[in-house]
Short mmCIF file of C-alpha atoms in Angstrom, two decimals:
data_model
loop_
_atom_site.label_atom_id
_atom_site.label_comp_id
_atom_site.label_asym_id
_atom_site.label_seq_id
_atom_site.Cartn_x
_atom_site.Cartn_y
_atom_site.Cartn_z
CA UNK A 1442 -15.19 -18.52 24.19
CA UNK A 1443 -11.70 -16.95 22.65
CA UNK A 1444 -13.45 -14.12 20.98
CA UNK A 1445 -11.88 -13.43 17.44
CA UNK A 1446 -10.22 -16.50 17.32
CA UNK A 1447 -11.22 -19.15 14.76
CA UNK A 1448 -9.99 -22.62 14.10
CA UNK A 1449 -9.53 -24.02 10.68
CA UNK A 1450 -9.46 -27.90 10.22
CA UNK A 1451 -7.76 -29.80 7.45
CA UNK A 1452 -6.25 -27.09 5.79
CA UNK A 1453 -2.69 -25.52 4.76
CA UNK A 1454 -1.42 -22.40 5.95
CA UNK A 1455 1.74 -20.42 5.06
CA UNK A 1456 3.38 -19.31 8.08
CA UNK A 1457 5.71 -16.11 8.57
CA UNK A 1458 8.75 -17.84 7.24
CA UNK A 1459 7.00 -18.77 3.94
CA UNK A 1460 6.80 -22.54 4.95
CA UNK A 1461 3.83 -24.48 4.22
CA UNK A 1462 2.13 -26.24 7.09
CA UNK A 1463 -0.77 -28.69 6.68
CA UNK A 1464 -3.28 -29.87 9.93
CA UNK A 1465 -5.71 -27.84 11.86
CA UNK A 1466 -4.96 -24.19 13.08
CA UNK A 1467 -6.08 -21.64 15.32
CA UNK A 1468 -5.82 -17.89 13.96
CA UNK A 1469 -6.25 -15.60 17.29
CA UNK A 1470 -7.43 -12.11 17.29
CA UNK A 1471 -3.76 -10.90 18.45
CA UNK A 1472 -2.57 -12.27 14.57
CA UNK A 1473 -0.95 -15.00 16.03
CA UNK A 1474 -1.64 -18.85 15.16
CA UNK A 1475 -0.94 -22.06 16.56
CA UNK A 1476 -1.88 -25.74 15.94
CA UNK A 1477 -5.31 -26.93 17.10
CA UNK A 1478 -5.73 -29.36 19.72
CA UNK A 1479 -9.30 -29.76 18.82
CA UNK A 1480 -10.57 -28.91 22.61
CA UNK A 1481 -10.05 -25.42 22.14
CA UNK A 1482 -13.39 -22.94 22.95
CA UNK A 1483 -12.86 -20.75 20.01
CA UNK A 1484 -15.51 -18.37 18.09
CA UNK A 1485 -16.19 -20.14 14.86
CA UNK A 1486 -14.94 -23.33 13.59
CA UNK A 1487 -14.13 -23.36 9.33
CA UNK A 1488 -13.15 -26.39 7.49
CA UNK A 1489 -10.21 -25.75 5.26
CA UNK A 1490 -9.59 -28.30 2.81
CA UNK A 1491 -10.21 -25.90 0.28
CA UNK A 1492 -8.80 -23.10 1.63
CA UNK A 1493 -5.00 -21.74 1.91
CA UNK A 1494 -4.47 -19.15 4.70
CA UNK A 1495 -1.73 -16.76 4.47
CA UNK A 1496 -0.94 -13.41 5.76
CA UNK A 1497 -2.14 -10.40 3.99
CA UNK A 1498 -0.68 -8.19 1.64
CA UNK A 1499 0.39 -4.79 2.66
CA UNK A 1500 0.13 -1.62 0.35
CA UNK A 1501 2.63 0.93 1.24
CA UNK A 1502 1.71 3.55 -1.25
CA UNK A 1503 -1.88 4.63 -2.22
CA UNK A 1504 -4.00 7.26 -3.46
CA UNK A 1505 -7.07 5.36 -2.50
CA UNK A 1506 -9.40 8.31 -3.64
CA UNK A 1507 -8.15 8.20 -7.05
CA UNK A 1508 -9.93 5.11 -8.21
CA UNK A 1509 -12.33 8.07 -9.39
CA UNK A 1510 -9.55 8.82 -11.88
CA UNK A 1511 -8.90 5.48 -13.05
CA UNK A 1512 -8.37 4.78 -16.85
CA UNK A 1513 -8.71 8.67 -17.38
CA UNK A 1514 -5.38 9.91 -19.74
CA UNK A 1515 -4.38 6.62 -20.71
CA UNK A 1516 -0.99 7.10 -22.82
CA UNK A 1517 -0.33 10.13 -21.73
CA UNK A 1518 3.41 10.82 -20.55
CA UNK A 1519 3.61 11.95 -17.07
CA UNK A 1520 3.54 15.73 -17.08
CA UNK A 1521 0.77 15.77 -19.73
CA UNK A 1522 -1.19 13.53 -17.71
CA UNK A 1523 -1.14 15.15 -14.50
CA UNK A 1524 -1.67 18.59 -16.24
CA UNK A 1525 -4.21 17.72 -18.54
CA UNK A 1526 -6.42 14.97 -16.99
CA UNK A 1527 -5.48 14.67 -13.09
CA UNK A 1528 -5.35 18.27 -11.88
CA UNK A 1529 -8.41 20.04 -13.63
CA UNK A 1530 -10.91 17.34 -12.02
CA UNK A 1531 -9.04 17.20 -8.63
CA UNK A 1532 -9.61 21.02 -7.95
CA UNK A 1533 -13.30 20.19 -8.18
CA UNK A 1534 -13.20 17.19 -5.62
CA UNK A 1535 -15.52 17.20 -2.89
CA UNK A 1536 -15.40 15.03 0.69
CA UNK A 1537 -18.04 12.96 -0.70
CA UNK A 1538 -16.26 12.21 -4.04
CA UNK A 1539 -13.50 11.24 -1.69
CA UNK A 1540 -15.46 8.94 0.64
CA UNK A 1541 -17.01 7.40 -2.57
CA UNK A 1542 -13.48 6.71 -4.04
CA UNK A 1543 -11.95 5.26 -0.78
CA UNK A 1544 -14.57 3.06 -0.33
CA UNK A 1545 -14.22 1.52 -3.46
CA UNK A 1546 -10.58 1.51 -3.35
CA UNK A 1547 -11.04 -0.63 -0.15
CA UNK A 1548 -13.56 -2.80 -1.21
CA UNK A 1549 -11.16 -3.93 -4.24
CA UNK A 1550 -8.09 -4.15 -1.77
CA UNK A 1551 -10.03 -6.35 0.54
CA UNK A 1552 -11.01 -8.40 -2.54
CA UNK A 1553 -7.88 -8.92 -3.43
CA UNK A 1554 -6.32 -9.68 0.08
CA UNK A 1555 -4.90 -6.49 1.30
CA UNK A 1556 -5.85 -5.33 4.76
CA UNK A 1557 -3.34 -1.70 5.33
CA UNK A 1558 -2.58 0.88 2.70
CA UNK A 1559 0.04 3.73 3.33
CA UNK A 1560 -1.99 6.49 1.72
CA UNK A 1561 -1.62 10.37 0.94
CA UNK A 1562 -4.79 11.96 -0.31
CA UNK A 1563 -6.85 15.00 0.30
CA UNK A 1564 -9.56 15.18 3.00
CA UNK A 1565 -7.86 12.57 5.44
CA UNK A 1566 -10.07 12.57 7.64
CA UNK A 1567 -13.07 11.29 5.40
CA UNK A 1568 -10.27 8.86 4.11
CA UNK A 1569 -9.79 7.76 7.35
CA UNK A 1570 -13.33 7.43 8.44
CA UNK A 1571 -14.00 5.20 5.12
CA UNK A 1572 -11.36 2.80 6.17
CA UNK A 1573 -12.47 2.34 9.65
CA UNK A 1574 -15.77 1.64 8.01
CA UNK A 1575 -14.15 -0.96 5.72
CA UNK A 1576 -12.69 -2.42 8.28
CA UNK A 1577 -8.91 -1.93 7.00
CA UNK A 1578 -5.79 -0.69 9.09
CA UNK A 1579 -4.20 2.18 7.84
CA UNK A 1580 -1.51 5.27 7.98
CA UNK A 1581 -3.66 8.56 6.25
CA UNK A 1582 -1.15 10.51 5.57
CA UNK A 1583 -2.48 14.33 4.72
CA UNK A 1584 -1.08 15.80 1.77
CA UNK A 1585 0.93 19.19 1.81
CA UNK A 1586 1.98 21.50 -0.67
CA UNK A 1587 3.08 25.03 -1.13
CA UNK A 1588 -0.09 26.04 -3.74
CA UNK A 1589 -3.62 25.68 -2.72
CA UNK A 1590 -5.27 22.18 -2.41
CA UNK A 1591 -9.25 21.21 -2.11
CA UNK A 1592 -8.75 20.02 1.26
CA UNK A 1593 -6.40 22.97 2.44
CA UNK A 1594 -7.25 25.76 -0.09
CA UNK A 1595 -5.52 28.76 1.92
CA UNK A 1596 -2.06 26.68 1.73
CA UNK A 1597 0.60 24.90 3.56
CA UNK A 1598 0.17 26.91 6.78
CA UNK A 1599 -3.34 25.62 6.81
CA UNK A 1600 -2.74 22.31 5.71
CA UNK A 1601 0.01 21.82 8.58
CA UNK A 1602 -2.01 23.27 11.29
CA UNK A 1603 -5.08 21.10 10.59
CA UNK A 1604 -2.88 17.82 10.02
CA UNK A 1605 -1.38 18.35 13.26
CA UNK A 1606 -4.60 18.48 14.63
CA UNK A 1607 -6.06 15.38 13.40
CA UNK A 1608 -3.10 13.88 14.05
CA UNK A 1609 -2.88 15.17 17.83
CA UNK A 1610 -6.43 14.34 18.48
CA UNK A 1611 -6.44 10.84 17.04
CA UNK A 1612 -6.52 7.45 18.74
CA UNK A 1613 -2.59 6.25 19.03
CA UNK A 1614 -4.06 2.61 19.30
CA UNK A 1615 -6.76 2.76 16.59
CA UNK A 1616 -6.00 0.35 13.53
CA UNK A 1617 -6.40 3.73 11.16
CA UNK A 1618 -3.43 6.15 12.03
CA UNK A 1619 -2.77 9.57 10.79
CA UNK A 1620 0.25 11.09 9.28
CA UNK A 1621 1.84 13.77 7.10
CA UNK A 1622 2.36 13.64 3.34
CA UNK A 1623 5.13 16.14 2.18
CA UNK A 1624 4.08 15.83 -1.41
CA UNK A 1625 7.71 16.31 -2.99
CA UNK A 1626 10.80 17.90 -2.81
CA UNK A 1627 9.55 20.24 -6.16
CA UNK A 1628 6.25 21.39 -4.59
CA UNK A 1629 7.43 21.93 -0.74
CA UNK A 1630 9.70 24.94 -0.04
CA UNK A 1631 12.37 24.04 2.46
CA UNK A 1632 10.24 25.90 5.08
CA UNK A 1633 7.16 23.28 4.36
CA UNK A 1634 9.36 20.36 4.62
CA UNK A 1635 10.79 21.47 8.26
CA UNK A 1636 7.60 21.99 9.59
CA UNK A 1637 5.96 18.81 8.81
CA UNK A 1638 9.39 17.05 10.08
CA UNK A 1639 8.77 18.97 13.37
CA UNK A 1640 5.38 17.81 13.52
CA UNK A 1641 6.28 14.40 12.78
CA UNK A 1642 9.16 14.50 15.76
CA UNK A 1643 6.76 16.20 18.11
CA UNK A 1644 3.71 13.14 17.55
CA UNK A 1645 5.29 10.42 16.66
CA UNK A 1646 3.32 10.25 13.32
CA UNK A 1647 4.27 8.81 10.31
CA UNK A 1648 6.19 11.21 7.38
CA UNK A 1649 5.67 10.39 3.87
CA UNK A 1650 6.73 11.80 0.84
CA UNK A 1651 7.41 11.11 -3.26
CA UNK A 1652 11.17 11.01 -4.06
CA UNK A 1653 13.55 10.20 -6.79
CA UNK A 1654 10.42 9.07 -8.99
CA UNK A 1655 11.73 10.91 -12.25
CA UNK A 1656 14.62 11.65 -13.92
CA UNK A 1657 13.44 15.63 -14.37
CA UNK A 1658 12.69 15.28 -10.66
CA UNK A 1659 16.30 14.54 -9.96
CA UNK A 1660 18.16 16.73 -12.01
CA UNK A 1661 15.80 19.61 -11.10
CA UNK A 1662 16.73 19.30 -7.58
CA UNK A 1663 20.46 18.96 -8.32
CA UNK A 1664 20.15 21.93 -10.37
CA UNK A 1665 18.87 23.90 -7.81
CA UNK A 1666 20.52 22.43 -4.78
CA UNK A 1667 23.55 20.82 -5.94
CA UNK A 1668 22.06 17.63 -4.15
CA UNK A 1669 20.15 14.82 -5.49
CA UNK A 1670 16.57 14.82 -3.86
CA UNK A 1671 17.36 12.44 -0.62
CA UNK A 1672 20.44 13.94 -0.40
CA UNK A 1673 18.74 17.25 -0.33
CA UNK A 1674 16.33 16.21 2.21
CA UNK A 1675 19.18 14.57 4.67
CA UNK A 1676 21.01 17.70 4.54
CA UNK A 1677 18.17 20.20 5.68
CA UNK A 1678 17.35 17.38 8.53
CA UNK A 1679 13.66 16.36 7.41
CA UNK A 1680 13.89 12.65 7.58
CA UNK A 1681 12.23 11.38 10.86
CA UNK A 1682 12.47 7.60 12.17
CA UNK A 1683 10.61 5.61 9.58
CA UNK A 1684 9.90 8.04 6.87
CA UNK A 1685 8.08 6.56 3.77
CA UNK A 1686 9.73 7.28 0.89
CA UNK A 1687 7.67 6.15 -2.19
CA UNK A 1688 9.21 5.54 -5.64
CA UNK A 1689 13.22 6.12 -5.46
CA UNK A 1690 13.54 4.95 -8.76
CA UNK A 1691 16.32 7.75 -9.43
CA UNK A 1692 18.71 6.67 -6.45
CA UNK A 1693 22.22 6.45 -5.67
CA UNK A 1694 24.01 4.16 -3.18
CA UNK A 1695 25.09 7.20 -1.05
CA UNK A 1696 21.49 8.07 -0.72
CA UNK A 1697 20.39 4.59 -0.15
CA UNK A 1698 22.51 4.62 2.72
CA UNK A 1699 20.91 7.86 4.15
CA UNK A 1700 17.52 5.91 3.53
CA UNK A 1701 19.15 3.01 5.99
CA UNK A 1702 20.17 5.35 8.51
CA UNK A 1703 16.80 6.48 9.09
CA UNK A 1704 15.18 3.67 9.03
CA UNK A 1705 13.26 5.03 6.35
CA UNK A 1706 10.60 2.76 3.94
CA UNK A 1707 11.62 2.90 -0.01
CA UNK A 1708 8.29 1.88 -1.34
CA UNK A 1709 8.68 0.00 -4.95
CA UNK A 1710 5.94 0.66 -6.93
CA UNK A 1711 6.83 -0.91 -10.41
CA UNK A 1712 3.83 -0.86 -12.24
CA UNK A 1713 2.93 2.79 -12.00
CA UNK A 1714 6.60 3.65 -12.87
CA UNK A 1715 6.24 1.45 -15.83
CA UNK A 1716 2.66 2.88 -17.07
CA UNK A 1717 4.08 6.61 -16.79
CA UNK A 1718 7.15 5.50 -18.57
CA UNK A 1719 9.33 7.14 -15.45
CA UNK A 1720 12.39 5.14 -17.02
CA UNK A 1721 13.85 4.33 -13.89
CA UNK A 1722 13.67 1.37 -11.63
CA UNK A 1723 14.18 0.93 -7.99
CA UNK A 1724 17.03 -1.15 -7.86
CA UNK A 1725 16.14 -3.80 -5.18
CA UNK A 1726 19.28 -5.67 -4.85
CA UNK A 1727 21.29 -2.54 -3.96
CA UNK A 1728 18.77 -1.28 -1.77
CA UNK A 1729 19.15 -4.68 0.02
CA UNK A 1730 22.79 -4.36 0.02
CA UNK A 1731 22.78 -1.12 1.50
CA UNK A 1732 20.25 -1.87 4.53
CA UNK A 1733 17.04 -0.14 3.21
CA UNK A 1734 13.94 -1.51 4.23
CA UNK A 1735 11.78 -2.04 0.86
CA UNK A 1736 8.10 -2.31 0.87
CA UNK A 1737 5.71 -2.83 -2.25
CA UNK A 1738 2.87 -0.46 -3.33
CA UNK A 1739 0.40 0.44 -5.84
CA UNK A 1740 0.66 3.96 -6.28
CA UNK A 1741 -2.90 5.36 -7.23
CA UNK A 1742 -5.46 3.46 -9.23
CA UNK A 1743 -5.32 6.58 -12.17
CA UNK A 1744 -1.76 5.50 -12.62
CA UNK A 1745 -1.83 1.75 -12.08
CA UNK A 1746 -5.76 0.89 -12.95
CA UNK A 1747 -5.81 -1.33 -10.04
CA UNK A 1748 -4.82 -1.72 -6.07
CA UNK A 1749 -4.29 -5.47 -6.71
CA UNK A 1750 -1.25 -6.45 -4.57
CA UNK A 1751 -0.97 -9.73 -6.15
CA UNK A 1752 -0.20 -8.25 -9.69
CA UNK A 1753 2.47 -5.38 -8.15
CA UNK A 1754 4.24 -8.57 -6.66
CA UNK A 1755 4.66 -10.53 -9.40
CA UNK A 1756 5.59 -6.89 -11.21
CA UNK A 1757 8.08 -6.14 -8.73
CA UNK A 1758 9.56 -9.73 -9.24
CA UNK A 1759 9.73 -9.61 -13.04
CA UNK A 1760 11.05 -6.17 -13.28
CA UNK A 1761 13.92 -6.67 -10.78
CA UNK A 1762 14.73 -9.88 -12.76
CA UNK A 1763 14.74 -8.26 -16.19
CA UNK A 1764 16.46 -4.78 -15.26
CA UNK A 1765 19.26 -6.84 -13.56
CA UNK A 1766 19.62 -9.70 -16.12
CA UNK A 1767 19.03 -12.37 -13.05
CA UNK A 1768 16.34 -14.74 -12.68
CA UNK A 1769 17.01 -15.56 -9.31
CA UNK A 1770 16.20 -11.69 -7.69
CA UNK A 1771 12.77 -12.12 -6.11
CA UNK A 1772 11.75 -15.83 -6.19
CA UNK A 1773 8.42 -16.73 -4.92
CA UNK A 1774 9.43 -16.84 -1.16
CA UNK A 1775 11.35 -13.46 -1.29
CA UNK A 1776 8.52 -11.67 -3.10
CA UNK A 1777 6.16 -13.08 -0.65
CA UNK A 1778 7.51 -11.87 2.58
CA UNK A 1779 8.26 -8.58 0.79
CA UNK A 1780 4.87 -7.86 -0.08
CA UNK A 1781 3.47 -9.32 3.09
CA UNK A 1782 6.15 -7.72 5.43
CA UNK A 1783 4.68 -6.31 8.51
CA UNK A 1784 1.35 -8.33 8.32
CA UNK A 1785 -0.74 -9.29 11.44
CA UNK A 1786 -3.71 -10.13 9.48
CA UNK A 1787 -4.99 -13.32 7.45
CA UNK A 1788 -6.56 -14.00 4.21
CA UNK A 1789 -8.10 -17.75 2.86
CA UNK A 1790 -7.76 -18.28 -0.68
CA UNK A 1791 -9.85 -20.66 -2.89
CA UNK A 1792 -7.79 -23.58 -3.55
CA UNK A 1793 -10.64 -24.77 -6.06
CA UNK A 1794 -9.54 -21.70 -8.32
CA UNK A 1795 -7.64 -23.55 -10.95
CA UNK A 1796 -5.07 -20.89 -11.26
CA UNK A 1797 -3.87 -22.21 -7.97
CA UNK A 1798 -3.47 -25.55 -9.69
CA UNK A 1799 -1.57 -27.94 -9.82
CA UNK A 1800 -0.69 -27.80 -6.21
CA UNK A 1801 2.31 -29.66 -6.70
CA UNK A 1802 4.28 -32.65 -4.52
CA UNK A 1803 3.45 -31.34 -0.60
CA UNK A 1804 1.87 -28.42 -1.85
CA UNK A 1805 5.19 -26.78 -3.15
CA UNK A 1806 3.76 -25.20 -6.17
CA UNK A 1807 1.08 -23.24 -4.14
CA UNK A 1808 3.38 -19.98 -3.27
CA UNK A 1809 4.16 -19.49 -6.98
CA UNK A 1810 0.89 -20.02 -8.13
CA UNK A 1811 -0.25 -17.33 -6.01
CA UNK A 1812 2.03 -14.86 -7.03
CA UNK A 1813 2.15 -15.41 -10.43
CA UNK A 1814 -1.32 -16.30 -11.31
CA UNK A 1815 -3.44 -15.03 -8.67
CA UNK A 1816 -6.46 -16.52 -6.69
CA UNK A 1817 -10.03 -15.75 -5.37
CA UNK A 1818 -9.82 -14.40 -1.81
CA UNK A 1819 -12.28 -16.33 0.21
CA UNK A 1820 -12.20 -14.62 3.96
CA UNK A 1821 -10.16 -11.81 5.48
CA UNK A 1822 -9.28 -11.42 9.19
CA UNK A 1823 -8.31 -8.37 10.73
CA UNK A 1824 -7.86 -8.04 13.96
CA UNK A 1825 -9.92 -11.10 14.90
CA UNK A 1826 -13.03 -9.14 13.17
CA UNK A 1827 -13.71 -10.87 10.13
CA UNK A 1828 -14.56 -8.42 6.84
CA UNK A 1829 -14.65 -11.21 4.33
CA UNK A 1830 -16.40 -14.63 4.14
CA UNK A 1831 -17.05 -17.13 1.53
CA UNK A 1832 -15.93 -14.72 -1.05
CA UNK A 1833 -18.30 -11.87 0.27
CA UNK A 1834 -16.84 -8.63 1.92
CA UNK A 1835 -19.59 -7.63 4.89
CA UNK A 1836 -18.21 -4.55 6.06
CA UNK A 1837 -19.17 -2.36 2.96
CA UNK A 1838 -21.97 -3.06 -0.03
CA UNK A 1839 -20.23 -3.60 -2.83
CA UNK A 1840 -23.05 -3.04 -5.43
CA UNK A 1841 -24.08 0.05 -3.35
CA UNK A 1842 -20.32 1.26 -3.67
CA UNK A 1843 -20.04 0.20 -7.10
CA UNK A 1844 -22.82 2.25 -8.16
CA UNK A 1845 -22.08 5.32 -6.20
CA UNK A 1846 -18.49 5.58 -8.07
CA UNK A 1847 -20.41 5.41 -11.48
CA UNK A 1848 -22.87 7.72 -10.50
CA UNK A 1849 -20.14 10.31 -9.30
CA UNK A 1850 -17.96 9.48 -12.38
CA UNK A 1851 -21.08 10.62 -14.21
CA UNK A 1852 -22.01 13.60 -12.32
CA UNK A 1853 -18.60 15.22 -12.20
CA UNK A 1854 -16.31 13.84 -14.21
CA UNK A 1855 -18.29 13.60 -17.25
CA UNK A 1856 -16.70 14.06 -20.90
CA UNK A 1857 -13.33 13.43 -19.25
#
């Protein structure tokens, strides 16, 4: 028996180029697929006439445990929201709270078709263990600032030392990797940024940072250094190959070329940026023109209310068209390829869901329906392992996690 390989019969599949195919298919544990001849010895055969098989979404910027903060401080501008709503409760974060919030986030992602998250939050080992239990993939970047944090109360030197230990001792072949999350240019000194970069170079781990999220951040950086944030980071030798740069809403073309030269990932988080009225939106056409690798992310559930990448893909498509006065930008196919870029896993969507109708001639409406209307997730397969079947997640108990979330918020966040 070919472990982890499943045969889907009489089904539809969107391949890695976004093309719709019909027939019988083998979905393999290594992430590949092929047409089934019908005589293979597989782990399972699934009747697929009411299923659409696709690659899974990838969420490239999250603070997963901030599900704990969802719907707090609604209607406040960014800094007031942080200072009066987020920072006060985060001061009392515990590993138990982070575990509960992370599991709730994992359940939401699984149920909406996402199998990978690049996270930056406190107690990274707790986050990593929760994600392993859920069956998802992840890059878990421990956060570093120049001020004390719940997980590193002694400040940046403690954070750097402990995160380096986590990275060095983790299994490089695991579906959950650890990295370093330098928070931003305004919360990390040059010394802290460079120490983090040195660890990334030494260990090969992912380096991530928030950058150019707000106009004030950009203005303050220029006033202090005579350079914009990405220029400044480049000038001190911060970047390592594949650095993850979240937001990038206020970025010059020169900075885009810098990102491209380092193979950096610029993560578009349109919903969070709009909700917090950041004003600047990543210019996808310019990023693409300058060779930058763009990814999509939700940011945390506190600033988004959701970790649903279907909604994020739709928001990205619409805001880019709106801002550039061009309805041809990020059409369904390009949006889909952007939202699933790098995925090795598979999701099936329920074609009985009315949001997926009408299917259209030769199924040509399915992809636009999925992006702009949404659909129910039936199955999720990660590395050949089934973590959701027939609309029910099987790695975590949704009712238990939801009740734990309510209990935790009621006990620790009461009145906020």
